[in-house]
Coordinates of C-alpha atoms in Angstrom, one line a residue:
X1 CA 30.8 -65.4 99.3
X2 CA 27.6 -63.8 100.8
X3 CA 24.7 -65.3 102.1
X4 CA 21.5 -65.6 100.9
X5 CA 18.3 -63.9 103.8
X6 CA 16.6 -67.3 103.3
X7 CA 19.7 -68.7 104.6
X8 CA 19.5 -67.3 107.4
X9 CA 16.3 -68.7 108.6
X10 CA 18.6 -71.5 110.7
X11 CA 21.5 -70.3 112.6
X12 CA 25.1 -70.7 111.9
X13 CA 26.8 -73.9 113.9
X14 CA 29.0 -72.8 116.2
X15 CA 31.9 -74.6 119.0
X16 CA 31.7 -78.5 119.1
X17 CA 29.2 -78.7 116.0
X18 CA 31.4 -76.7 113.6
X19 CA 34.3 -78.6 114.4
X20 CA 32.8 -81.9 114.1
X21 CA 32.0 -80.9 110.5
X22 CA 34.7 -79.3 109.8
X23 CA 36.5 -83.1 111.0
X24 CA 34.3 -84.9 108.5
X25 CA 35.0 -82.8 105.4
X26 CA 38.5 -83.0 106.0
X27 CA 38.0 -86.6 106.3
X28 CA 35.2 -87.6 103.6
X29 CA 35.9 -84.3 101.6
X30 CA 33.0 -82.2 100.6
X31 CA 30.0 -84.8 99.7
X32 CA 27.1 -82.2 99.5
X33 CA 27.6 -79.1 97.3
X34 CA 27.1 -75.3 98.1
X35 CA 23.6 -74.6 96.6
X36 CA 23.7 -70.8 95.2
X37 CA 20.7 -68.9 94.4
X38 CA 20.9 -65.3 92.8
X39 CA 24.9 -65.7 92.9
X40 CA 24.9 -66.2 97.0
X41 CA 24.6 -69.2 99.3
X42 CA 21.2 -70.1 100.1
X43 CA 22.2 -73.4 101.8
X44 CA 25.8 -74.3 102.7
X45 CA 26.9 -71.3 104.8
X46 CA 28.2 -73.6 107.3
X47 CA 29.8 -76.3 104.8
X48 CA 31.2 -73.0 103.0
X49 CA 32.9 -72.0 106.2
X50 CA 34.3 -75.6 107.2
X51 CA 36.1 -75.4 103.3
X52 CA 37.5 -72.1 104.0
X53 CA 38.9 -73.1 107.3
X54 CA 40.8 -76.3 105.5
X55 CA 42.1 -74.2 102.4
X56 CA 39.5 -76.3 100.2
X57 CA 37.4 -74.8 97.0
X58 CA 34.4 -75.8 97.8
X59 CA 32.0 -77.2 95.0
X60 CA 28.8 -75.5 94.0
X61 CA 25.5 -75.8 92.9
X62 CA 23.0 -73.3 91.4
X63 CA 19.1 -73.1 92.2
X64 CA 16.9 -72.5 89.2
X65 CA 13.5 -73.5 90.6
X66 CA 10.8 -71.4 91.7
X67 CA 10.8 -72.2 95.7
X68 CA 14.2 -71.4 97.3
X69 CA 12.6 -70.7 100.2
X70 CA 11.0 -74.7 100.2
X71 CA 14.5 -75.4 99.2
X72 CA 16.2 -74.3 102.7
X73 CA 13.5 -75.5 104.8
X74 CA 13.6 -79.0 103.2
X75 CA 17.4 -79.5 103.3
X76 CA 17.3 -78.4 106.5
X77 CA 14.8 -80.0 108.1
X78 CA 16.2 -83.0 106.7
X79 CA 19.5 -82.6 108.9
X80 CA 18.0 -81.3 111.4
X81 CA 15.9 -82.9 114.2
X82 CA 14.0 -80.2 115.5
X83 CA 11.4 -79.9 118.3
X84 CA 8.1 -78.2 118.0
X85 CA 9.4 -74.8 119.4
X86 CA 12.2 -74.7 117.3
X87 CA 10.0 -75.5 114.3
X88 CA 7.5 -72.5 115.6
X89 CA 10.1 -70.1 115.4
X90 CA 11.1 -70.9 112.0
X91 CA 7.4 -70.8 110.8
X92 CA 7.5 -67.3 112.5
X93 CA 10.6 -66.6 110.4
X94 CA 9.0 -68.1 107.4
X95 CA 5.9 -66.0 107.0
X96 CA 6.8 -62.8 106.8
X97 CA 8.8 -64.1 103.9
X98 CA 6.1 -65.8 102.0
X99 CA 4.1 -62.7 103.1
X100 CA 6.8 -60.9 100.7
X101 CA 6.1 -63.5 98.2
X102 CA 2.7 -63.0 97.7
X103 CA 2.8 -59.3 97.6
X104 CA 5.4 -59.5 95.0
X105 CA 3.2 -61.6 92.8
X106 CA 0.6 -59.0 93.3
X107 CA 3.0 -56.3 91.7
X108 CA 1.8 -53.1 91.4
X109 CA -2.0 -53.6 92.1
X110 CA -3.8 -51.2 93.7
X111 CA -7.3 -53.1 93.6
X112 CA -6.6 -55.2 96.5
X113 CA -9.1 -55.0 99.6
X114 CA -8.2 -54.8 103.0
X115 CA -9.6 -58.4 103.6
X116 CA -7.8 -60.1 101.3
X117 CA -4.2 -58.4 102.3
X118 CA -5.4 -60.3 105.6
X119 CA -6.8 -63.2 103.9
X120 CA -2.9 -63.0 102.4
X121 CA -1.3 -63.0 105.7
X122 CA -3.3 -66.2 106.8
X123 CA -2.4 -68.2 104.3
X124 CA 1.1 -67.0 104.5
X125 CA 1.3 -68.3 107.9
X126 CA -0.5 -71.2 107.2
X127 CA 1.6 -72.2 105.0
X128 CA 4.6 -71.3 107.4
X129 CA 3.1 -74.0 109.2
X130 CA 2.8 -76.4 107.2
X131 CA 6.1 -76.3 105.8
X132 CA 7.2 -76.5 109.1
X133 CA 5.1 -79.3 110.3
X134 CA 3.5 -77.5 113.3
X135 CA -0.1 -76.1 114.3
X136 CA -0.8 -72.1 112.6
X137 CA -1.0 -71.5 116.1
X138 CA 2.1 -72.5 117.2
X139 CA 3.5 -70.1 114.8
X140 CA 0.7 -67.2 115.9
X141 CA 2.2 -67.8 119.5
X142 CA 6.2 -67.6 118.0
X143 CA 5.7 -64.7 116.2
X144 CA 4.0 -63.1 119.0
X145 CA 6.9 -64.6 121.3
X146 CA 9.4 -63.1 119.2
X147 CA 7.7 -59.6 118.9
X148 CA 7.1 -59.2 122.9
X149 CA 10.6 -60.7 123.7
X150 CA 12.8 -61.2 121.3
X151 CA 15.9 -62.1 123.7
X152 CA 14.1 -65.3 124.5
X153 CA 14.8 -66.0 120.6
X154 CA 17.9 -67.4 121.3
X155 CA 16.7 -69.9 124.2
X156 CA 13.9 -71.0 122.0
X157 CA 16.1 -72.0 118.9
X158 CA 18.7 -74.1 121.2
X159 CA 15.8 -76.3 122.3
X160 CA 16.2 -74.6 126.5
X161 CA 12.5 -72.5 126.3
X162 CA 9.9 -74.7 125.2
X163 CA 7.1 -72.5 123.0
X164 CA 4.3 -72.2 126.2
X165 CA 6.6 -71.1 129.0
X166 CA 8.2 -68.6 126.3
X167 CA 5.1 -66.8 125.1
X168 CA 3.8 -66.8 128.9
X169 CA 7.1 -64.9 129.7
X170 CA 6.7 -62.6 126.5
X171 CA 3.2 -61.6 127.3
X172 CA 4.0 -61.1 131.0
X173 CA 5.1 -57.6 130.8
X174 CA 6.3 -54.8 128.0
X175 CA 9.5 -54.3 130.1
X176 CA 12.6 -56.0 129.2
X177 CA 13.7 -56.1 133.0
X178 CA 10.7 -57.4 134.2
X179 CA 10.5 -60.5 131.4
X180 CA 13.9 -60.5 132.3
X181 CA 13.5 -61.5 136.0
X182 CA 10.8 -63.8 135.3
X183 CA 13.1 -65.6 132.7
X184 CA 15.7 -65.7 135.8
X185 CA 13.0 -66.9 138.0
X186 CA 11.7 -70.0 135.1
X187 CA 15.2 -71.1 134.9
X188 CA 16.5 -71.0 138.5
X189 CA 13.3 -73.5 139.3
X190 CA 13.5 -75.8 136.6
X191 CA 9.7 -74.6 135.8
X192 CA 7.3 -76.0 133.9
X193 CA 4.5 -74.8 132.4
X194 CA 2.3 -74.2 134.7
X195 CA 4.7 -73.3 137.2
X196 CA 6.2 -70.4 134.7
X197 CA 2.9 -68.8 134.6
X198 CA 2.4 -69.3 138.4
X199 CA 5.5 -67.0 138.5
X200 CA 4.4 -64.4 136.2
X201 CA 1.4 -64.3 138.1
X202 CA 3.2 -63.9 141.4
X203 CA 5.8 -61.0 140.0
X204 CA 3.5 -59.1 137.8
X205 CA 0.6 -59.0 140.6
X206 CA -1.5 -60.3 137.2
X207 CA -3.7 -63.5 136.6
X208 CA -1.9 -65.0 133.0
X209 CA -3.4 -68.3 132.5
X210 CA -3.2 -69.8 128.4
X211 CA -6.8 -71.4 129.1
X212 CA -8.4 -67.6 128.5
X213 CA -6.3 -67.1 125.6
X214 CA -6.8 -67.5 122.0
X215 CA -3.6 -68.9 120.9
X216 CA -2.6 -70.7 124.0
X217 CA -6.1 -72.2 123.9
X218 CA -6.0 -73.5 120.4
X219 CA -2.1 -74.9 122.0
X220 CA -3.8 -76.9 124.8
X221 CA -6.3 -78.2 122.3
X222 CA -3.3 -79.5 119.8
X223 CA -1.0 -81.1 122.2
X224 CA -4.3 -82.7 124.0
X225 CA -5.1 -84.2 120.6
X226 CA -1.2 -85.1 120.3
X227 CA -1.1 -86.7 123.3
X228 CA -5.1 -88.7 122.4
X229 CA -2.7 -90.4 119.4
X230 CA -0.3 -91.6 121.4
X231 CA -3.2 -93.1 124.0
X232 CA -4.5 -94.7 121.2
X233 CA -1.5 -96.3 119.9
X234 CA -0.6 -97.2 123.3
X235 CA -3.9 -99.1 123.5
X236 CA -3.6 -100.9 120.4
X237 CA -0.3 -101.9 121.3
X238 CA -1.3 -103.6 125.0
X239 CA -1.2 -107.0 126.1
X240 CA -5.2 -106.7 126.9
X241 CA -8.4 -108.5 125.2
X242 CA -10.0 -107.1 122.0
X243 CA -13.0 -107.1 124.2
X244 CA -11.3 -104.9 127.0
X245 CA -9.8 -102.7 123.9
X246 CA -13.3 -101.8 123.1
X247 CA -14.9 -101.3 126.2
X248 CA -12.1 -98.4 126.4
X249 CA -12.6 -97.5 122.9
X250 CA -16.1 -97.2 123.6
X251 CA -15.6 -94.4 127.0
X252 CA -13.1 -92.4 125.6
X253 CA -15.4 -91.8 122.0
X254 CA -18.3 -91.1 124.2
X255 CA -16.5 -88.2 126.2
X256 CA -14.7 -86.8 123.2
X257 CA -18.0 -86.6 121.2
X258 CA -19.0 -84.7 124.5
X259 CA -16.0 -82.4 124.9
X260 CA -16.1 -81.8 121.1
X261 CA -19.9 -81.1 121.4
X262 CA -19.3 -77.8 123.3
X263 CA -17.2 -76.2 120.2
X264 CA -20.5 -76.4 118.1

């Protein structure tokens, strides 16, 4: 049976994962069905291929709603504990899709301005990104990741390139062996962030730093507000006075309503 292109927005399991699946269906038998939508699998591929393995007809299901594409990504998501990078590249897989999407509602219309086929690439991508549960500018920064250097892909999806160090590699250079080396470089020293774009500096003979860029910018300012939540659950959480918890309280609001002050 074939699969369905929304289907492929995750990969296939493969090795120890297949076979631990393929260990439980011969054991519990198949509890969740093959869902089908326009006659081919549009989530089950891998459920599909644990039943052929084991000489079983697997059970099916047929999609009649009008989201298949909010089918996958929910199922999915579901089984799948995902990291923000990995949930970035599948918003950057997502939008070109819902991109489609709107255009096909559209039809044949010839009226439509130049600004609003951009205005309907925004919201496709915003609402990559919200599907996905992740910043519009994580997925500007995957999509551009996956553009530059699309053998990082790979990396990215099995949770070994974390989103930052991956579009600082991508945007390094337009040559494949030059990414390449850097990529050989990030790995060899365990880098982090700031270290990967130390060594693209150092091998492309080019300042690359994320606080002069757009997308890397709006990054910093995400995973600083990220990392502010957890602060302020930590705080609420400590074994201090409610009178110490608002003497804190009271610092940190005055230098964020500073910090924030400059973005006016």
């Amino acid at each position: 049976m074939k699969a369905h292109k929304y289907a492929d927005l995750f990969p296939l399991l493969e090795g120890a994962e297949f076979e631990r699946l393929v260990a439980d269906i011969r054991e519990n038998g198949l509890l969740e069905p093959i869902w089908l939508y326009e006659d081919q699998i549009i989530d089950g591929r891998n459920r599909y291929r644990a039943c052929k393995k084991l000489g079983i007809e697997p059970k099916t299901r047929s999609y009649t709603g009008k989201d298949p594409i909010g089918l996958v990504v929910s199922l999915n998501l579901i089984r799948r504990h995902l990291d923000n990078t990995q949930r970035a590249v599948l918003g950057a897989r997502l939008e070109p899709l819902y991109a489609e999407a709107a255009r096909a509602r559209q039809g044949t219309r010839t009226d439509i301005q130049p600004n609003l086929a951009g205005s309907m690439e925004g919201q496709a991508r915003d609402k990559a990104a919200a599907m996905v549960g992740v910043s519009h500018s994580y997925v500007s920064m995957a999509k551009t990741t996956l553009t530059n250097a699309p053998e990082l892909e790979d990396d990215m999806l099995r949770g070994e390139l974390p989103l930052g160090q991956a579009y600082a590699i991508a945007k390094s250079s337009p040559v494949a062996s030059v990414r390449a080396r850097i990529f050989k470089e990030v790995q060899k020293q365990q880098a982090t962030e700031p270290q990967t774009r130390q060594i693209v500096n150092r091998i492309t003979g080019r300042k690359v730093d994320h606080a002069h860029d757009e997308d890397g910018a709006v990054k910093m300012l995400f995973d600083a507000v990220t990392a502010l939540d957890k602060a302020v659950t930590a705080l609420e959480a400590a074994d201090i006075t409610e009178a110490d918890k608002n003497e804190h309280s009271k610092v940190a609001k005055n230098r964020i309503k500073a910090i924030l002050g400059r973005l006016k």
